[in-house]
Amino acid sequence: MTYFEGVGKIQFEGSESNNPLAYKYYNPDEIVLGKRMEDYLRFSVAYWHTLVADGSDPFGVATMQRPWNGYTGMDLAKARVEAAFELIEKLGLKYFAFHDRDIAPEGDTLTETNRNLDVIVSMIKDYMKTSSVKLLWNTANMFTNPRFVHGAATSPNADVFAYAAGQVKKSLEIGKELGSENHVFWGGREGYETLLNTDMGLELDNLARFYHMAIAYAKEIGYTGQFLIEPKPKEPTKHQYDYDAASAIAFLYKYDLIHHFKLNIEANHATLAGHTFEHELRVCRHYGVLGSVDANQGDPLLGWDTDEFPTDLYNTTLAMYEIIQNGGLHSGGLNFDSKTRRASFDAIDLFYAHIAGIDSFAKGFKVAAKLIEDGVLEDFVANRYSSYKSGIGADIVAGKTDLKALAEYATEHEITNQSGRQEMLKSIFNQYLTSV
Amino acid sequence: MTYFEGVGKIQFEGSESNNPLAYKYYNPDEIVLGKRMEDYLRFSVAYWHTLVADGSDPFGVATMQRPWNGYTGMDLAKARVEAAFELIEKLGLKYFAFHDRDIAPEGDTLTETNRNLDVIVSMIKDYMKTSSVKLLWNTANMFTNPRFVHGAATSPNADVFAYAAGQVKKSLEIGKELGSENHVFWGGREGYETLLNTDMGLELDNLARFYHMAIAYAKEIGYTGQFLIEPKPKEPTKHQYDYDAASAIAFLYKYDLIHHFKLNIEANHATLAGHTFEHELRVCRHYGVLGSVDANQGDPLLGWDTDEFPTDLYNTTLAMYEIIQNGGLHSGGLNFDSKTRRASFDAIDLFYAHIAGIDSFAKGFKVAAKLIEDGVLEDFVANRYSSYKSGIGADIVAGKTDLKALAEYATEHEITNQSGRQEMLKSIFNQYLTSV
Amino acid sequence: MTYFEGVGKIQFEGSESNNPLAYKYYNPDEIVLGKRMEDYLRFSVAYWHTLVADGSDPFGVATMQRPWNGYTGMDLAKARVEAAFELIEKLGLKYFAFHDRDIAPEGDTLTETNRNLDVIVSMIKDYMKTSSVKLLWNTANMFTNPRFVHGAATSPNADVFAYAAGQVKKSLEIGKELGSENHVFWGGREGYETLLNTDMGLELDNLARFYHMAIAYAKEIGYTGQFLIEPKPKEPTKHQYDYDAASAIAFLYKYDLIHHFKLNIEANHATLAGHTFEHELRVCRHYGVLGSVDANQGDPLLGWDTDEFPTDLYNTTLAMYEIIQNGGLHSGGLNFDSKTRRASFDAIDLFYAHIAGIDSFAKGFKVAAKLIEDGVLEDFVANRYSSYKSGIGADIVAGKTDLKALAEYATEHEITNQSGRQEMLKSIFNQYLTSV
Amino acid sequence: MTYFEGVGKIQFEGSESNNPLAYKYYNPDEIVLGKRMEDYLRFSVAYWHTLVADGSDPFGVATMQRPWNGYTGMDLAKARVEAAFELIEKLGLKYFAFHDRDIAPEGDTLTETNRNLDVIVSMIKDYMKTSSVKLLWNTANMFTNPRFVHGAATSPNADVFAYAAGQVKKSLEIGKELGSENHVFWGGREGYETLLNTDMGLELDNLARFYHMAIAYAKEIGYTGQFLIEPKPKEPTKHQYDYDAASAIAFLYKYDLIHHFKLNIEANHATLAGHTFEHELRVCRHYGVLGSVDANQGDPLLGWDTDEFPTDLYNTTLAMYEIIQNGGLHSGGLNFDSKTRRASFDAIDLFYAHIAGIDSFAKGFKVAAKLIEDGVLEDFVANRYSSYKSGIGADIVAGKTDLKALAEYATEHEITNQSGRQEMLKSIFNQYLTSV
């Protein structure tokens, strides 16, 4: 069966094409920085937004017109698998990602729920065998069901902790079964609504206990995917514990988890936390925990997670700049945790939207690569910090000096600073952006 | 000489008084939770805002009418010391805090600058001998002078690093000389304006080197005050490295500094970072790093550090709730990092403003103490998390279970959650606020 | 049938009561400023949040445990009417408010939908006859159904405009039938997602045409309730046309509607627009358009409409201060456009939450009334502006001078300003807040 | 004398040039949309940021290294005039703008201040005669001096109102003398800090009185420049009365000033008010009040007016799109109300920064022009709203129908909506941005 009638495989046609169903910048086989674009840009389709989301928002019901709208239950789940592979292949992509509850409906009991999962996982495994599509990551949805109203691993209710544990156990098994390259822990409702009723200490201790159990179980079953925490500041709880990269890192250190986890950085979560996307990526690089990326964008004037498809070329270029400097994302990828707007309700909008995001990252990648090849920013930075390469600066870096020696030095040296040249650098950046 | 003519010592007159120059709630000798209020509420006057600030803002020049306005240079510095002690004593307080540059002007050379400092430090020491006023903390101003345009310990210019080192050396010596109970490191311009020209990794490494040198020097000279980092997110640089408590903590862990520092939490910095004041205090408690407090408040609708005197009783009550749970602030205090509004330009407004802040914290303290004495929130919380006291919950906390056992448990148990009762708790909170 | 078993009529028990199901401050018969509290505080229950909302949010499904959860369709609609009157009467309130779709389900056709409405309206009318409960306002829900995906009166689709017209026609008839004291127009999806696809000019022209037709029809059928526009800035569309009071007023002026409408000001909408609640009320007073109030509160650190029950006494006091100065709300009221938190899912939380809101406004009202009786702020303000009562100031106000005369005056007079005394005023405000 | 040694006239060298002191996109003589670029892009240098600002911020003193740093008083004022004309001419621009206090220092009396102004105005007039540089607008600085601590026309002190009147009288005379094409009223401190001490009604009435006097005086002296109000939301007062375009428009209507004023829209003020730059421009177009533009940009993650040089090509393109649709800015222009970053302290950074801004607008202009020439967005929009061209839609627009007829129509017609295609449009926009 065909779900997206009239749409063929999306082809690269170049920047002059006015075919809305063609790539203008994404050319999988083009060699950039010595690798095929496709190997660098490990794009992934987000199952929840693309196959499951219906366009409802807090003020209105479903709008999305989808070829699978007639189905229900397990039939719907199966139709979505078929449609997913058709869509991923037509987009020419290699990865997808899902929550357990995206792919199969909950049953009346955990046992039945897991049986539903088994059926669909088996079906997905079959599809994966006959395609080149792989699973970037899977995760457990521990926030939609009312049992998680107060959180999962941080619930005040131990029975909920137990249920969540059961769910993650199954998800790790699914990850192993499908060769998932990563396992993501997004906080869901791990946070609090008001401190008036919250024991933050116990909740965080329990969260760490939960993670240690997950590590142990992965080891036990031989699942070797990378564990990822996905920071997010403000939704759905008033305060989410994994507010941003720094708060996740502080937690990982305290609980001796820093060597077991990397982070999955989402652009829109970064800006909701008051940071730029590139800032969060740079922080992760510095702490050695850049794992994967949720590729989307927010609206800087709106205060919630809008999960728009990424189209701002400044953001995609600066993100790719960090990713290149990181030597790529390794087992991670660029997962489109992005949804078509509620008013873009046609099935064909799914293609327009993915093309928009893919081309924006491809263009950003090429611009970033050229900036790096030309050493534009790196040379400027190297020169700016050159005082640490010799003399007193080299002593500072080498740990060969102390406050007394530096104080003495300071009384004897005049200080001359250099301009930061922000405006000049931004001009050059614009030149690269529009001419690469 | 008298600077504040016509103002006597501010007395406690109780909540019915309509004397604007009297305390309505702050009664130093009143016993609350078994201690004198004064011993719990270690209020401190901020030298910079109260003795130095002139009311200028980015759109206008000085407005403040101060009895010392006629003086300049070292005469001004001396007049301010005299006025400071008069004001602190008339307010009946016991602490103050300053940056090096608040108390003495810079000279043409670092040597001359330090000579200026020596004169004033000696004068302050004399005043301290004849009063009960002590130094809560001192710090080095490494942001006002243009040499710090790109930061101090994180400057791309090694000579600036050296200068900053010399300045902190002197500040530690001053701290020792005056018995300063803490030494604060506020990031000043330790951050970046744009990643385009920034080597974040080197900057953070250097910042850590700087702190280790400071620790070594304090040990060398026998200075034993508590070291404090003060997080702030967005001013003056676009991104300050010590964005919030969590980012400071992540840094302290990575660089093996976590046992040498605590945090100085400012209310307005918390809200600029997207957190409530009480959240930052709770986080510090959890990580064991609650050191001291900069008592002020921001305007939730404005995006910069307004440093208003704290008057919101919700904030002061919730802050004191955390502080009481922390067993007090130990060597820390409640420093009024607060300035009278530019339009409150009379010298007498300094008294009105401090009275407003002091009474707001005193009232908040009494409300928080009563909440704790009555067990209002603690009992609710204890009951809410009681499932971790026995059965599967106790096993989780004790580390006696794993994903497999929990999964099995989950298949056999129905989940029943309890309401979080946020609205009811807020009603009760209001009752306490208005009736204690 | 009884829906709220075990809950009797909520009584006033005073501020010392620790009965969570009693009023601490709201005493309907107490005389304040010469009127019964009840006559001043025209509280209203919001049908949608209290009878309809199920606790779902963008990350999770329904949590609310309601006595009517078993019903569907028209049976559910009827059960809600019964429960609504029981709840309103047990709370001792006199008003409620609804959208057309809150009270009756849509049918397959507009005709059927209107038939459903007729049944429920008739039932409500019967209930109103035997109770003292009245309808504060009704409105048309023109945002939930997918037909309104691009707006209603501002839809690019003329058929949608026509449908919306039909819906408002019916709502006006219902308003007449039930004696609704006001008719509210909340913008719903009247706004845009992106200017790239939007003809703002046509959309605003059409919106004005829509309002003029509504005015004409109300006149035709003899409906005399006050028309109200409810500003809101950012949800659900990226830009809502009625962003705040000022933007609604500009629109009303341009389209000659200023004499036909007043505004319904919501606290949380105000803060989302960057204004305080009291600011929006003051602006409305100034422009003569203060109509009614949606009583709730937002979280100053969250960027969406959280619609919390109002518990911040600063907000309620300052709001009541404006309302008293306005001579009350006249045909308007204080409608609790507030929802219990998703985690406060028990039916009894509906009572706790309304009590929290009602008591917060009652307390705020008493504090504001006392401030006004004592002339605390008014006398300060009168004195502050006294220069406009005589001399050059009186000439300015009387229009008896011009730039030339003023320039001449200015060359001859020294200027002396007075302190704004913000901190002193806030201290006094706190005294009133905690002692009235 | 030469102030900017080693900098010649900035030339257009095209997008491939890597000369940082050349235009890459701005080619004054290039014909776009049938006009020379220069005639469309009426760029203006802002005297205050470029000639006066010293790099001080709330946390630090001056950093800017300027060739005129050695001068003081009237010598400094004269040096700045010389430098200004050199800079404007080297940039190849035609306009500048100033506040009265930018060009000449205040004297001890208003009379002396005006004498200082006369000297400099005369000098500027001479320079203008021998160059092609014109005055885009002038304005009165009524916020820096402490006399304006509580505002100018909205001061509670009538003497301050009088002083402000004198200052505007002089500014209008200067405008006439120098042929200023517009006169701007930026609110300065026209707003309030707290409603507790504020009579908003009197303040707004007085502001309107002030404007009417200015209109009368301009008429009296024959000054015919366009009057402009510049909205800004949050600085320096907590609430500025001209918060955004809509609030200025509401005010203008109420006080019968709508036909006398247009608006000067600043990008950074727009975003601080929660709007996009293009939104404010569109609103102005709709209300017929688009007057001029302050060309800069803010940082979407910072909460104050950063006044950065505009470099975001999305913003410049969307702004130019609105300006083209407006038929240009007429007597208005694109004034760089932008300052080099504090860390970009070299004089040469002034050139880099202006080049960055000029090129960004030139590029944006070309992209917008091509979008319009190709009818990309206009055709999409025309088709999207085509239902209003015939049938019921045409009746609605023509005012030929009413609620009853529309209700009847609605019962008989099925509704079919079309996708908004936001993602597709953004893709096309990116193609234009990077290929024009």
Tab-separated table of N, CA, C and O in Angstrom, chain C residues 147 150 155-159 161 169 192 197-199 203 206 209 220 239 243 251 254-255 273 279 282 286-287 384-385 387-388 396 404 409 416-418 420, chain D residues 147 150 155-159 161 192 197-199 203 206 209 220 239 243 251 255 273 279 282 286-287 384-385 387-388 396-397 404 409 416-418 420:
chain	number	residue	atom	x	y	z
C	147	ARG	N	-12.347	23.719	11.898
C	147	ARG	CA	-12.732	24.709	10.877
C	147	ARG	C	-12.128	26.072	11.187
C	147	ARG	O	-11.945	26.885	10.297
C	150	HIS	N	-7.535	28.574	10.941
C	150	HIS	CA	-6.914	29.842	10.535
C	150	HIS	C	-7.657	31.054	11.120
C	150	HIS	O	-7.497	32.168	10.619
C	155	SER	N	-10.527	34.579	9.378
C	155	SER	CA	-10.116	33.458	8.532
C	155	SER	C	-9.929	33.914	7.086
C	155	SER	O	-10.678	34.757	6.592
C	156	PRO	N	-8.964	33.340	6.392
C	156	PRO	CA	-8.866	33.608	4.939
C	156	PRO	C	-9.995	32.953	4.146
C	156	PRO	O	-10.107	33.186	2.952
C	157	ASN	N	-10.798	32.202	4.810
C	157	ASN	CA	-11.881	31.464	4.158
C	157	ASN	C	-13.218	32.112	4.525
C	157	ASN	O	-13.659	32.056	5.681
C	158	ALA	N	-13.891	32.694	3.529
C	158	ALA	CA	-15.144	33.416	3.787
C	158	ALA	C	-16.216	32.504	4.374
C	158	ALA	O	-17.071	32.946	5.145
C	159	ASP	N	-16.188	31.226	4.023
C	159	ASP	CA	-17.177	30.299	4.576
C	159	ASP	C	-17.026	30.168	6.091
C	159	ASP	O	-18.010	29.944	6.804
C	161	PHE	N	-15.897	32.579	8.048
C	161	PHE	CA	-16.472	33.835	8.556
C	161	PHE	C	-17.981	33.673	8.702
C	161	PHE	O	-18.569	34.036	9.737
C	169	LYS	N	-24.462	34.780	16.197
C	169	LYS	CA	-25.910	35.071	16.183
C	169	LYS	C	-26.616	34.245	17.259
C	169	LYS	O	-27.377	34.776	18.079
C	192	TYR	N	-2.248	35.666	13.686
C	192	TYR	CA	-1.559	34.992	12.576
C	192	TYR	C	-0.402	34.150	13.087
C	192	TYR	O	0.109	34.378	14.175
C	197	ASN	N	2.252	34.495	5.042
C	197	ASN	CA	1.035	34.074	4.337
C	197	ASN	C	-0.201	34.880	4.747
C	197	ASN	O	-1.328	34.431	4.530
C	198	THR	N	0.012	36.062	5.318
C	198	THR	CA	-1.101	36.758	5.977
C	198	THR	C	-1.392	38.146	5.398
C	198	THR	O	-0.481	38.945	5.203
C	199	ASP	N	-2.672	38.412	5.164
C	199	ASP	CA	-3.137	39.744	4.775
C	199	ASP	C	-3.741	40.396	6.018
C	199	ASP	O	-4.949	40.316	6.256
C	203	GLU	N	-7.751	41.029	7.200
C	203	GLU	CA	-8.213	40.311	8.391
C	203	GLU	C	-8.778	41.276	9.437
C	203	GLU	O	-9.824	41.019	10.032
C	206	ASN	N	-12.055	42.732	8.262
C	206	ASN	CA	-13.134	41.756	8.425
C	206	ASN	C	-13.559	41.610	9.883
C	206	ASN	O	-14.744	41.465	10.184
C	209	ARG	N	-15.802	44.379	10.576
C	209	ARG	CA	-17.107	44.137	9.940
C	209	ARG	C	-17.935	43.169	10.793
C	209	ARG	O	-19.152	43.329	10.962
C	220	GLU	N	-31.084	44.569	16.975
C	220	GLU	CA	-32.273	44.012	16.321
C	220	GLU	C	-33.079	43.137	17.278
C	220	GLU	O	-34.308	43.220	17.309
C	239	HIS	N	0.849	35.547	16.918
C	239	HIS	CA	0.440	36.901	17.287
C	239	HIS	C	-1.074	37.007	17.285
C	239	HIS	O	-1.710	36.854	16.245
C	243	TYR	N	-3.672	41.943	21.301
C	243	TYR	CA	-2.489	41.625	22.104
C	243	TYR	C	-2.640	42.070	23.555
C	243	TYR	O	-2.350	41.336	24.480
C	251	PHE	N	-7.558	49.441	17.826
C	251	PHE	CA	-8.470	48.828	16.864
C	251	PHE	C	-9.872	49.426	16.992
C	251	PHE	O	-10.512	49.785	15.996
C	254	LYS	N	-9.991	52.942	15.488
C	254	LYS	CA	-9.893	52.996	14.022
C	254	LYS	C	-11.208	52.618	13.356
C	254	LYS	O	-11.584	53.190	12.335
C	255	TYR	N	-11.883	51.637	13.943
C	255	TYR	CA	-13.071	51.114	13.284
C	255	TYR	C	-14.363	51.645	13.900
C	255	TYR	O	-15.418	51.041	13.750
C	273	ALA	N	1.649	39.619	28.118
C	273	ALA	CA	1.882	40.756	27.224
C	273	ALA	C	2.952	41.699	27.763
C	273	ALA	O	3.251	42.721	27.149
C	279	HIS	N	-1.620	47.369	35.702
C	279	HIS	CA	-1.370	48.280	34.585
C	279	HIS	C	-2.508	48.214	33.572
C	279	HIS	O	-3.023	49.241	33.123
C	282	ARG	N	-5.511	49.897	34.905
C	282	ARG	CA	-5.370	51.358	34.913
C	282	ARG	C	-5.547	51.929	33.501
C	282	ARG	O	-6.205	52.958	33.314
C	286	HIS	N	-8.311	54.581	32.237
C	286	HIS	CA	-7.970	55.834	31.567
C	286	HIS	C	-8.751	56.002	30.268
C	286	HIS	O	-9.167	57.111	29.914
C	287	TYR	N	-8.909	54.912	29.548
C	287	TYR	CA	-9.624	54.995	28.264
C	287	TYR	C	-11.126	54.749	28.428
C	287	TYR	O	-11.851	54.690	27.440
C	384	ARG	N	2.092	64.914	45.311
C	384	ARG	CA	3.181	64.794	44.332
C	384	ARG	C	2.887	65.611	43.070
C	384	ARG	O	3.808	66.119	42.423
C	385	TYR	N	1.618	65.691	42.687
C	385	TYR	CA	1.239	66.397	41.464
C	385	TYR	C	0.665	67.779	41.746
C	385	TYR	O	0.050	68.383	40.879
C	387	SER	N	1.773	70.613	41.855
C	387	SER	CA	2.230	71.770	41.066
C	387	SER	C	1.299	72.065	39.890
C	387	SER	O	1.378	73.133	39.287
C	388	TYR	N	0.432	71.117	39.558
C	388	TYR	CA	-0.514	71.370	38.459
C	388	TYR	C	-1.824	71.984	38.950
C	388	TYR	O	-2.757	72.147	38.185
C	396	ILE	N	-0.989	75.091	32.325
C	396	ILE	CA	-0.768	73.964	31.403
C	396	ILE	C	-2.038	73.126	31.294
C	396	ILE	O	-2.501	72.812	30.199
C	404	LYS	N	6.233	79.003	23.788
C	404	LYS	CA	7.003	80.230	23.982
C	404	LYS	C	6.934	80.709	25.430
C	404	LYS	O	7.958	81.017	26.048
C	409	TYR	N	9.326	80.975	30.892
C	409	TYR	CA	9.212	80.571	32.296
C	409	TYR	C	10.410	79.730	32.713
C	409	TYR	O	11.001	79.928	33.780
C	416	THR	N	13.217	72.017	41.307
C	416	THR	CA	13.483	71.133	42.449
C	416	THR	C	12.492	69.972	42.400
C	416	THR	O	11.274	70.185	42.433
C	417	ASN	N	13.030	68.767	42.295
C	417	ASN	CA	12.170	67.594	42.279
C	417	ASN	C	12.093	66.965	43.658
C	417	ASN	O	12.959	67.189	44.507
C	418	GLN	N	11.036	66.175	43.852
C	418	GLN	CA	10.876	65.434	45.106
C	418	GLN	C	11.092	63.938	44.860
C	418	GLN	O	10.752	63.428	43.796
C	420	GLY	N	10.553	60.030	44.718
C	420	GLY	CA	9.350	59.237	44.425
C	420	GLY	C	8.935	58.319	45.564
C	420	GLY	O	7.812	57.835	45.590
D	147	ARG	N	17.013	66.568	36.133
D	147	ARG	CA	15.713	67.241	36.248
D	147	ARG	C	14.593	66.374	35.680
D	147	ARG	O	13.435	66.531	36.027
D	150	HIS	N	11.760	62.134	36.843
D	150	HIS	CA	10.380	61.611	36.845
D	150	HIS	C	9.695	61.822	35.495
D	150	HIS	O	8.465	61.742	35.410
D	155	SER	N	6.155	64.662	33.773
D	155	SER	CA	6.677	64.858	35.132
D	155	SER	C	5.563	65.309	36.071
D	155	SER	O	4.678	66.068	35.686
D	156	PRO	N	5.620	64.865	37.319
D	156	PRO	CA	4.686	65.414	38.312
D	156	PRO	C	5.014	66.866	38.673
D	156	PRO	O	4.246	67.490	39.406
D	157	ASN	N	6.098	67.364	38.164
D	157	ASN	CA	6.547	68.720	38.484
D	157	ASN	C	6.318	69.636	37.276
D	157	ASN	O	6.964	69.493	36.233
D	158	ALA	N	5.430	70.597	37.426
D	158	ALA	CA	5.061	71.468	36.301
D	158	ALA	C	6.253	72.272	35.797
D	158	ALA	O	6.331	72.599	34.600
D	159	ASP	N	7.198	72.572	36.666
D	159	ASP	CA	8.386	73.311	36.219
D	159	ASP	C	9.196	72.495	35.215
D	159	ASP	O	9.833	73.048	34.314
D	161	PHE	N	7.881	70.253	33.171
D	161	PHE	CA	7.094	70.346	31.929
D	161	PHE	C	7.488	71.621	31.189
D	161	PHE	O	7.745	71.603	29.962
D	192	TYR	N	6.250	55.268	33.997
D	192	TYR	CA	6.227	55.286	35.461
D	192	TYR	C	7.072	54.151	36.027
D	192	TYR	O	7.347	53.163	35.337
D	197	ASN	N	2.668	55.543	43.099
D	197	ASN	CA	2.835	56.999	43.250
D	197	ASN	C	2.474	57.778	41.980
D	197	ASN	O	2.895	58.921	41.823
D	198	THR	N	1.698	57.166	41.093
D	198	THR	CA	1.517	57.722	39.756
D	198	THR	C	0.069	58.058	39.401
D	198	THR	O	-0.825	57.238	39.611
D	199	ASP	N	-0.135	59.232	38.853
D	199	ASP	CA	-1.433	59.638	38.301
D	199	ASP	C	-1.342	59.513	36.782
D	199	ASP	O	-1.034	60.453	36.074
D	203	GLU	N	-0.847	62.373	33.692
D	203	GLU	CA	0.403	62.312	32.917
D	203	GLU	C	0.120	62.190	31.422
D	203	GLU	O	0.758	62.862	30.599
D	206	ASN	N	-1.319	65.404	30.062
D	206	ASN	CA	-0.262	66.400	29.896
D	206	ASN	C	0.607	66.112	28.673
D	206	ASN	O	1.007	67.038	27.958
D	209	ARG	N	-1.220	67.361	25.791
D	209	ARG	CA	-1.150	68.835	25.766
D	209	ARG	C	0.190	69.291	25.197
D	209	ARG	O	0.270	70.245	24.417
D	220	GLU	N	3.448	77.685	13.694
D	220	GLU	CA	3.759	79.107	13.871
D	220	GLU	C	5.060	79.501	13.182
D	220	GLU	O	5.148	80.541	12.539
D	239	HIS	N	7.552	51.065	33.085
D	239	HIS	CA	6.591	51.050	31.979
D	239	HIS	C	6.673	52.362	31.215
D	239	HIS	O	6.400	53.422	31.777
D	243	TYR	N	4.552	52.105	24.670
D	243	TYR	CA	5.078	50.740	24.777
D	243	TYR	C	5.389	50.121	23.420
D	243	TYR	O	6.434	49.545	23.206
D	251	PHE	N	-3.189	56.087	21.930
D	251	PHE	CA	-3.000	57.422	22.498
D	251	PHE	C	-3.288	58.511	21.457
D	251	PHE	O	-4.006	59.483	21.733
D	255	TYR	N	-6.437	61.383	21.745
D	255	TYR	CA	-6.156	62.805	21.922
D	255	TYR	C	-6.174	63.564	20.606
D	255	TYR	O	-5.588	64.631	20.490
D	273	ALA	N	9.186	44.582	23.206
D	273	ALA	CA	7.740	44.645	23.458
D	273	ALA	C	7.042	43.332	23.126
D	273	ALA	O	5.823	43.232	23.234
D	279	HIS	N	6.411	42.829	12.363
D	279	HIS	CA	5.052	43.008	12.885
D	279	HIS	C	4.760	44.482	13.136
D	279	HIS	O	3.713	45.002	12.737
D	282	ARG	N	4.267	46.252	9.949
D	282	ARG	CA	2.983	45.926	9.322
D	282	ARG	C	1.837	46.657	10.025
D	282	ARG	O	0.919	47.168	9.368
D	286	HIS	N	-0.762	49.296	8.404
D	286	HIS	CA	-2.210	49.145	8.479
D	286	HIS	C	-2.885	50.405	8.998
D	286	HIS	O	-3.956	50.792	8.530
D	287	TYR	N	-2.264	51.036	9.966
D	287	TYR	CA	-2.859	52.247	10.545
D	287	TYR	C	-2.383	53.508	9.829
D	287	TYR	O	-2.726	54.624	10.246
D	384	ARG	N	-4.801	32.688	-1.251
D	384	ARG	CA	-5.291	32.208	0.046
D	384	ARG	C	-6.569	32.935	0.470
D	384	ARG	O	-7.433	32.353	1.126
D	385	TYR	N	-6.679	34.204	0.104
D	385	TYR	CA	-7.841	35.009	0.507
D	385	TYR	C	-8.840	35.197	-0.625
D	385	TYR	O	-9.692	36.060	-0.549
D	387	SER	N	-11.387	33.783	-1.518
D	387	SER	CA	-12.824	33.600	-1.247
D	387	SER	C	-13.526	34.924	-0.957
D	387	SER	O	-14.756	34.981	-0.983
D	388	TYR	N	-12.748	35.954	-0.673
D	388	TYR	CA	-13.368	37.265	-0.422
D	388	TYR	C	-13.523	38.088	-1.695
D	388	TYR	O	-13.932	39.243	-1.653
D	396	ILE	N	-19.467	40.042	2.193
D	396	ILE	CA	-18.950	40.438	3.519
D	396	ILE	C	-18.141	41.716	3.391
D	396	ILE	O	-18.329	42.678	4.137
D	397	VAL	N	-17.211	41.721	2.443
D	397	VAL	CA	-16.323	42.869	2.275
D	397	VAL	C	-17.111	44.123	1.879
D	397	VAL	O	-16.786	45.243	2.297
D	404	LYS	N	-27.756	37.221	10.168
D	404	LYS	CA	-28.831	36.294	9.817
D	404	LYS	C	-28.572	35.606	8.483
D	404	LYS	O	-28.665	34.389	8.359
D	409	TYR	N	-26.491	30.916	5.394
D	409	TYR	CA	-25.472	30.414	4.463
D	409	TYR	C	-24.686	29.282	5.126
D	409	TYR	O	-24.411	28.246	4.508
D	416	THR	N	-14.213	23.846	3.664
D	416	THR	CA	-12.925	23.207	3.360
D	416	THR	C	-11.822	24.241	3.484
D	416	THR	O	-11.825	25.249	2.772
D	417	ASN	N	-10.887	23.996	4.374
D	417	ASN	CA	-9.762	24.911	4.529
D	417	ASN	C	-8.546	24.424	3.756
D	417	ASN	O	-8.436	23.237	3.435
D	418	GLN	N	-7.640	25.362	3.497
D	418	GLN	CA	-6.386	25.018	2.831
D	418	GLN	C	-5.223	25.148	3.813
D	418	GLN	O	-5.240	26.016	4.684
D	420	GLY	N	-1.825	26.247	5.467
D	420	GLY	CA	-1.121	27.531	5.487
D	420	GLY	C	0.272	27.467	4.872
D	420	GLY	O	0.857	28.504	4.564
